[in-house]
């Protein structure tokens, strides 16, 4: 390969990298602006009990209402927010907004908030949660923090200590996307999560006799033995719900019961069902 050719290839890569960096910088600046200008929103998705199909809680899910690009899904900006540290002010905003909102919905038993590993590792995270609860007037028992097992990958002992401090505040801890990480079982001995959220990928393929059914059965067997509640994510079909109920899964969440929706819409769901009635789509559901 000639020297000239080598230089050409090098220049090509450099241009490619510069372009990528530019795009990233532009998105970062745009996200920073979005936070300042109030383009971020929270949507709320119902969580129901499999036994009785009662509304038992909601998960807060972030949305970016971009003036030009329209609604942007979290998968498209949360990773960048994590890389740049923007997730810290964004996460603060999410926590504050969800707690205030839930404080205004006394009939709602519980609000679940996703916490990024980056946020979790910030010094003072526990104090911040305590302050947010105090400021919003939300009882700690009504807040559930959803974490992923990647939080426990490094500095495990330190991370477990933070979880214990959070638990001492009275908030509950849910393990999100269970089954997709590396060490799903080992840490369950070290920390008793309040809830396991079975990842959507297992629910999606759920039908009699499938591998996913066997895995879900095993996860439920284990969570029951440990006294941990389970929530199945991404329930879209009545048949999936029937199987989950049979296996003793306590809670479900998914399009079958409601998509993530704006606060005003979710307020109507609470008004109709929050005091013990069945959850919307569920009315079609045979008992
Ligand atoms: P997650 O916490 O596992 O949230 C569940 C995702 O599944 C949500 O996607 C929800 O809209 C979607 N979903 C719920 N039911 C169904 C269903 O029946 N079928 C299908 N196909 N999908 C369903 P979303 O809102 O796009 O969020 C994606 C991920 O982004 C979340 O996964 C979470 O990891 C992250 N995320 C969302 N909001 C926040 C936040 O405020 N902070 C942080 N750190 N991460 C967030
Ligand atoms: Mg979640
Ligand atoms: Mg999940
Ligand atoms: Mg997820």
Coordinates of C-alpha atoms and ligand atoms in Angstrom, one line a residue:
X1 CA 0.0 0.0 0.0
X2 CA 1.5 3.4 -1.0
X3 CA 2.0 6.2 1.4
X4 CA -0.4 8.3 -0.5
X5 CA -3.1 5.7 -0.2
X6 CA -2.5 5.4 3.5
X7 CA -3.0 9.1 3.9
X8 CA -6.2 9.0 2.0
X9 CA -7.7 6.3 4.2
X10 CA -6.6 8.2 7.2
X11 CA -8.2 11.4 6.0
X12 CA -11.4 9.4 5.2
X13 CA -11.6 8.1 8.8
X14 CA -10.9 11.5 10.2
X15 CA -13.6 13.1 8.3
X16 CA -16.0 10.4 9.2
X17 CA -15.1 10.8 12.9
X18 CA -15.4 14.6 12.7
X19 CA -18.9 14.3 11.2
X20 CA -20.0 11.9 13.9
X21 CA -18.6 14.1 16.6
X22 CA -20.3 17.1 15.1
X23 CA -23.7 15.3 15.0
X24 CA -23.2 14.2 18.6
X25 CA -22.3 17.8 19.7
X26 CA -25.3 19.1 17.9
X27 CA -27.6 16.6 19.6
X28 CA -26.1 17.3 22.9
X29 CA -26.6 21.1 22.5
X30 CA -30.2 20.4 21.4
X31 CA -30.9 18.2 24.4
X32 CA -29.4 20.8 26.8
X33 CA -31.7 23.4 25.2
X34 CA -34.7 21.0 25.4
X35 CA -34.2 20.6 29.1
X36 CA -34.0 24.4 29.6
X37 CA -36.9 25.1 27.4
X38 CA -39.2 22.5 28.8
X39 CA -39.5 20.1 25.8
X40 CA -39.2 17.1 28.0
X41 CA -42.4 15.4 29.2
X42 CA -43.3 12.4 31.3
X43 CA -45.8 9.8 30.1
X44 CA -47.4 7.3 32.5
X45 CA -48.1 3.7 31.8
X46 CA -50.5 1.7 34.0
X47 CA -49.4 -1.3 36.0
X48 CA -52.1 -3.8 36.9
X49 CA -52.5 -6.7 39.3
X50 CA -53.0 -10.0 37.5
X51 CA -55.3 -11.0 40.2
X52 CA -58.3 -8.7 39.8
X53 CA -56.8 -6.4 37.2
X54 CA -56.6 -3.4 39.5
X55 CA -54.6 -0.4 38.8
X56 CA -51.7 -0.7 41.2
X57 CA -49.2 1.8 39.9
X58 CA -47.7 3.6 37.0
X59 CA -44.2 3.9 35.4
X60 CA -43.0 7.3 34.4
X61 CA -41.4 7.3 31.0
X62 CA -39.6 10.3 29.5
X63 CA -40.5 11.8 26.1
X64 CA -38.8 14.6 24.2
X65 CA -41.3 16.7 22.3
X66 CA -39.0 18.2 19.7
X67 CA -40.4 21.3 17.9
X68 CA -39.0 20.1 14.5
X69 CA -38.4 16.4 14.8
X70 CA -41.5 15.5 16.7
X71 CA -41.6 13.0 19.6
X72 CA -38.2 11.4 20.2
X73 CA -38.0 8.1 22.1
X74 CA -35.8 7.8 25.1
X75 CA -33.6 5.1 23.4
X76 CA -32.5 7.8 21.0
X77 CA -31.3 10.3 23.6
X78 CA -30.8 8.6 27.0
X79 CA -27.5 6.9 26.0
X80 CA -26.1 10.3 24.8
X81 CA -27.4 11.9 28.0
X82 CA -25.5 9.3 30.0
X83 CA -22.3 9.7 28.1
X84 CA -22.3 13.5 28.5
X85 CA -23.6 13.6 32.1
X86 CA -26.8 15.4 31.0
X87 CA -28.6 12.5 32.5
X88 CA -28.0 14.0 35.9
X89 CA -30.1 17.2 35.5
X90 CA -32.5 15.3 33.3
X91 CA -32.9 12.5 36.0
X92 CA -33.4 15.2 38.6
X93 CA -36.2 16.7 36.5
X94 CA -37.8 13.3 36.0
X95 CA -37.7 12.5 39.7
X96 CA -39.1 15.9 40.7
X97 CA -41.8 15.8 38.1
X98 CA -42.9 12.3 38.8
X99 CA -43.0 12.8 42.6
X100 CA -45.0 16.0 42.3
X101 CA -47.4 14.5 39.9
X102 CA -47.9 11.4 42.0
X103 CA -48.4 13.5 45.1
X104 CA -51.4 15.1 43.2
X105 CA -52.8 11.6 42.6
X106 CA -53.4 10.3 46.1
X107 CA -55.5 7.3 44.7
X108 CA -52.5 6.0 42.8
X109 CA -50.7 3.5 45.0
X110 CA -47.2 3.8 43.5
X111 CA -45.1 5.6 41.0
X112 CA -42.1 3.9 39.4
X113 CA -39.2 6.0 38.1
X114 CA -36.2 4.8 36.0
X115 CA -32.8 5.6 37.4
X116 CA -29.7 5.6 35.2
X117 CA -26.5 4.0 36.6
X118 CA -24.8 7.3 36.0
X119 CA -27.3 9.1 38.2
X120 CA -27.1 6.4 40.8
X121 CA -23.4 6.7 41.0
X122 CA -23.5 10.5 41.7
X123 CA -22.4 11.4 45.2
X124 CA -25.4 12.5 47.1
X125 CA -28.0 10.6 45.2
X126 CA -29.7 9.3 48.3
X127 CA -29.9 12.7 49.8
X128 CA -31.4 14.0 46.6
X129 CA -34.1 11.4 46.6
X130 CA -34.8 12.3 50.3
X131 CA -35.1 16.0 49.4
X132 CA -37.3 15.4 46.4
X133 CA -39.7 13.3 48.5
X134 CA -39.8 16.0 51.2
X135 CA -40.2 18.8 48.7
X136 CA -43.0 17.0 46.8
X137 CA -44.8 15.7 49.9
X138 CA -44.9 12.2 48.4
X139 CA -44.7 9.4 50.9
X140 CA -41.5 7.4 50.4
X141 CA -43.5 4.1 50.3
X142 CA -45.2 5.4 47.1
X143 CA -41.9 5.7 45.2
X144 CA -40.3 2.8 43.4
X145 CA -36.9 3.2 41.8
X146 CA -36.3 1.0 38.7
X147 CA -32.6 0.1 38.3
X148 CA -30.9 -2.3 35.9
X149 CA -28.4 -4.9 36.9
X150 CA -25.6 -3.0 35.2
X151 CA -25.6 -0.8 38.3
X152 CA -24.1 -3.7 40.2
X153 CA -21.4 -4.6 37.6
X154 CA -18.7 -2.5 39.3
X155 CA -18.1 -1.5 42.9
X156 CA -20.8 -4.0 43.8
X157 CA -20.5 -3.6 47.6
X158 CA -20.7 0.2 47.4
X159 CA -23.7 0.0 45.2
X160 CA -25.4 -2.5 47.5
X161 CA -24.8 -0.1 50.4
X162 CA -26.6 2.7 48.4
X163 CA -29.5 0.4 47.7
X164 CA -29.8 -0.3 51.4
X165 CA -29.8 3.4 52.2
X166 CA -32.5 4.0 49.7
X167 CA -34.5 1.1 51.2
X168 CA -34.0 2.7 54.6
X169 CA -35.7 5.8 53.3
X170 CA -38.8 3.7 52.7
X171 CA -38.7 3.6 48.9
X172 CA -38.8 0.3 47.0
X173 CA -36.4 -1.0 44.5
X174 CA -37.3 -2.8 41.3
X175 CA -34.9 -4.7 39.1
X176 CA -35.8 -3.6 35.5
X177 CA -35.3 -5.8 32.3
X178 CA -34.6 -8.9 34.4
X179 CA -33.0 -11.7 32.5
X180 CA -31.1 -9.5 30.0
X181 CA -28.0 -8.8 32.1
X182 CA -25.0 -10.9 33.1
X183 CA -25.4 -12.0 36.7
X184 CA -29.1 -12.2 37.2
X185 CA -28.9 -14.6 40.1
X186 CA -25.8 -13.9 42.2
X187 CA -26.9 -10.6 43.6
X188 CA -30.4 -11.7 44.6
X189 CA -28.8 -13.3 47.6
X190 CA -27.1 -10.0 48.5
X191 CA -30.0 -7.7 48.0
X192 CA -33.6 -8.5 48.3
X193 CA -35.2 -6.4 45.6
X194 CA -38.9 -5.5 46.2
X195 CA -39.7 -6.4 42.6
X196 CA -38.4 -8.1 39.5
X197 CA -39.5 -6.8 36.1
X198 CA -39.4 -9.6 33.7
X199 CA -38.1 -8.3 30.4
X200 CA -40.4 -7.9 27.5
X201 CA -38.3 -10.2 25.3
X202 CA -39.5 -13.2 27.4
X203 CA -43.1 -12.1 27.4
X204 CA -43.1 -11.5 23.7
X205 CA -42.5 -15.2 22.9
X206 CA -44.7 -16.5 25.6
X207 CA -47.0 -19.3 24.5
X208 CA -47.5 -22.8 25.8
X209 CA -44.3 -24.9 25.6
X210 CA -41.9 -22.2 24.5
X211 CA -38.5 -21.6 26.0
X212 CA -39.7 -18.3 27.2
X213 CA -42.5 -19.9 29.2
X214 CA -40.0 -22.2 30.9
X215 CA -37.7 -19.2 31.8
X216 CA -40.6 -17.2 33.1
X217 CA -41.8 -20.1 35.2
X218 CA -38.3 -20.5 36.6
X219 CA -38.0 -16.8 37.4
X220 CA -41.4 -16.8 39.1
X221 CA -40.5 -19.9 41.1
X222 CA -37.4 -18.2 42.3
X223 CA -39.0 -14.8 43.1
X224 CA -41.8 -16.5 45.0
X225 CA -39.2 -18.5 47.1
X226 CA -37.5 -15.2 47.9
X227 CA -40.7 -13.3 48.5
X228 CA -40.1 -10.9 45.7
X229 CA -43.0 -9.6 43.6
X230 CA -42.9 -9.8 39.8
X231 CA -44.1 -7.5 37.1
X232 CA -44.2 -8.8 33.4
X233 CA -43.3 -6.1 30.9
X234 CA -44.7 -5.7 27.4
X235 CA -47.9 -7.6 27.8
X236 CA -49.9 -7.1 24.6
X237 CA -52.1 -10.1 24.3
X238 CA -54.8 -11.7 26.5
X239 CA -53.2 -15.1 26.1
X240 CA -49.9 -13.9 27.5
X241 CA -51.8 -12.4 30.5
X242 CA -53.6 -15.7 31.0
X243 CA -50.3 -17.6 31.2
X244 CA -48.7 -15.1 33.5
X245 CA -51.7 -15.2 35.8
X246 CA -51.6 -19.0 35.9
X247 CA -47.9 -19.0 36.8
X248 CA -48.6 -16.6 39.6
X249 CA -47.0 -13.4 38.3
X250 CA -48.3 -10.6 40.5
X251 CA -48.3 -7.6 38.1
X252 CA -48.3 -6.8 34.5
X253 CA -47.7 -3.8 32.3
X254 CA -48.1 -3.4 28.6
X255 CA -50.2 -2.1 25.7
X256 CA -53.0 -4.6 26.6
X257 CA -53.7 -2.3 29.6
X258 CA -52.6 1.0 28.2
X259 CA -49.7 2.7 26.4
X260 CA -47.6 5.3 28.1
X261 CA -49.8 8.4 28.1
X262 CA -49.7 12.1 29.0
X263 CA -50.5 13.1 32.6
X264 CA -54.0 14.4 31.7
X265 CA -55.0 11.2 30.1
X266 CA -53.6 9.1 32.9
X267 CA -55.5 11.2 35.4
X268 CA -58.7 10.1 33.6
X269 CA -57.6 6.4 33.9
X270 CA -57.2 7.0 37.7
X271 CA -60.5 8.7 37.9
X272 CA -62.2 5.8 36.2
X273 CA -60.3 2.9 37.8
X274 CA -58.0 4.2 40.5
X275 CA -60.3 3.4 43.4
X276 CA -60.4 -0.3 42.7
X277 CA -62.1 -0.6 39.4
X278 CA -60.7 -2.6 36.5
X279 CA -58.2 -1.0 34.2
X280 CA -59.4 0.2 30.8
X281 CA -58.7 -2.4 28.0
X282 CA -59.0 -4.9 30.7
X283 CA -62.8 -4.6 30.6
X284 CA -62.7 -6.8 27.5
X285 CA -60.7 -9.3 29.4
X286 CA -62.7 -12.4 30.5
X287 CA -62.6 -13.3 34.2
Ligands
LIG1 P1 -38.1 0.4 30.4 O1 -37.9 1.1 31.7 O2 -37.9 -1.1 30.4 O3 -39.5 0.8 29.9 C1 -40.4 -0.1 29.2 C2 -40.5 0.3 27.8 O4 -41.3 -0.7 27.1 C3 -41.0 1.6 27.5 O5 -40.3 2.1 26.3 C4 -42.5 1.3 27.1 O6 -43.1 2.3 26.3 C5 -42.3 0.0 26.4 N1 -43.5 -0.8 26.5 C6 -44.4 -0.9 27.5 N2 -45.4 -1.8 27.2 C7 -45.1 -2.3 26.0 C8 -45.8 -3.3 25.1 O7 -46.8 -3.9 25.5 N3 -45.1 -3.5 24.0 C9 -44.0 -2.9 23.6 N4 -43.5 -3.2 22.4 N5 -43.4 -2.0 24.3 C10 -43.9 -1.7 25.5 P2 -39.8 3.6 26.2 O8 -40.8 4.5 26.9 O9 -39.5 3.9 24.8 O10 -38.5 3.6 27.1 C11 -37.4 2.8 26.7 C12 -36.4 2.8 27.8 O11 -35.8 4.1 28.0 C13 -37.0 2.4 29.2 O12 -37.1 1.0 29.2 C14 -35.9 2.9 30.1 O13 -34.8 2.1 30.1 C15 -35.5 4.2 29.4 N6 -36.2 5.3 30.0 C16 -37.4 5.8 29.8 N7 -37.7 6.9 30.6 C17 -36.6 7.1 31.4 C18 -36.2 8.0 32.4 O14 -37.0 8.9 32.8 N8 -34.9 7.9 32.9 C19 -34.0 6.9 32.5 N9 -32.8 6.9 33.0 N10 -34.4 6.1 31.5 C20 -35.6 6.1 31.0
LIG2 MG1 -38.4 0.7 33.5
LIG3 MG1 -38.0 -2.7 31.4
LIG4 MG1 -35.8 -1.4 28.9

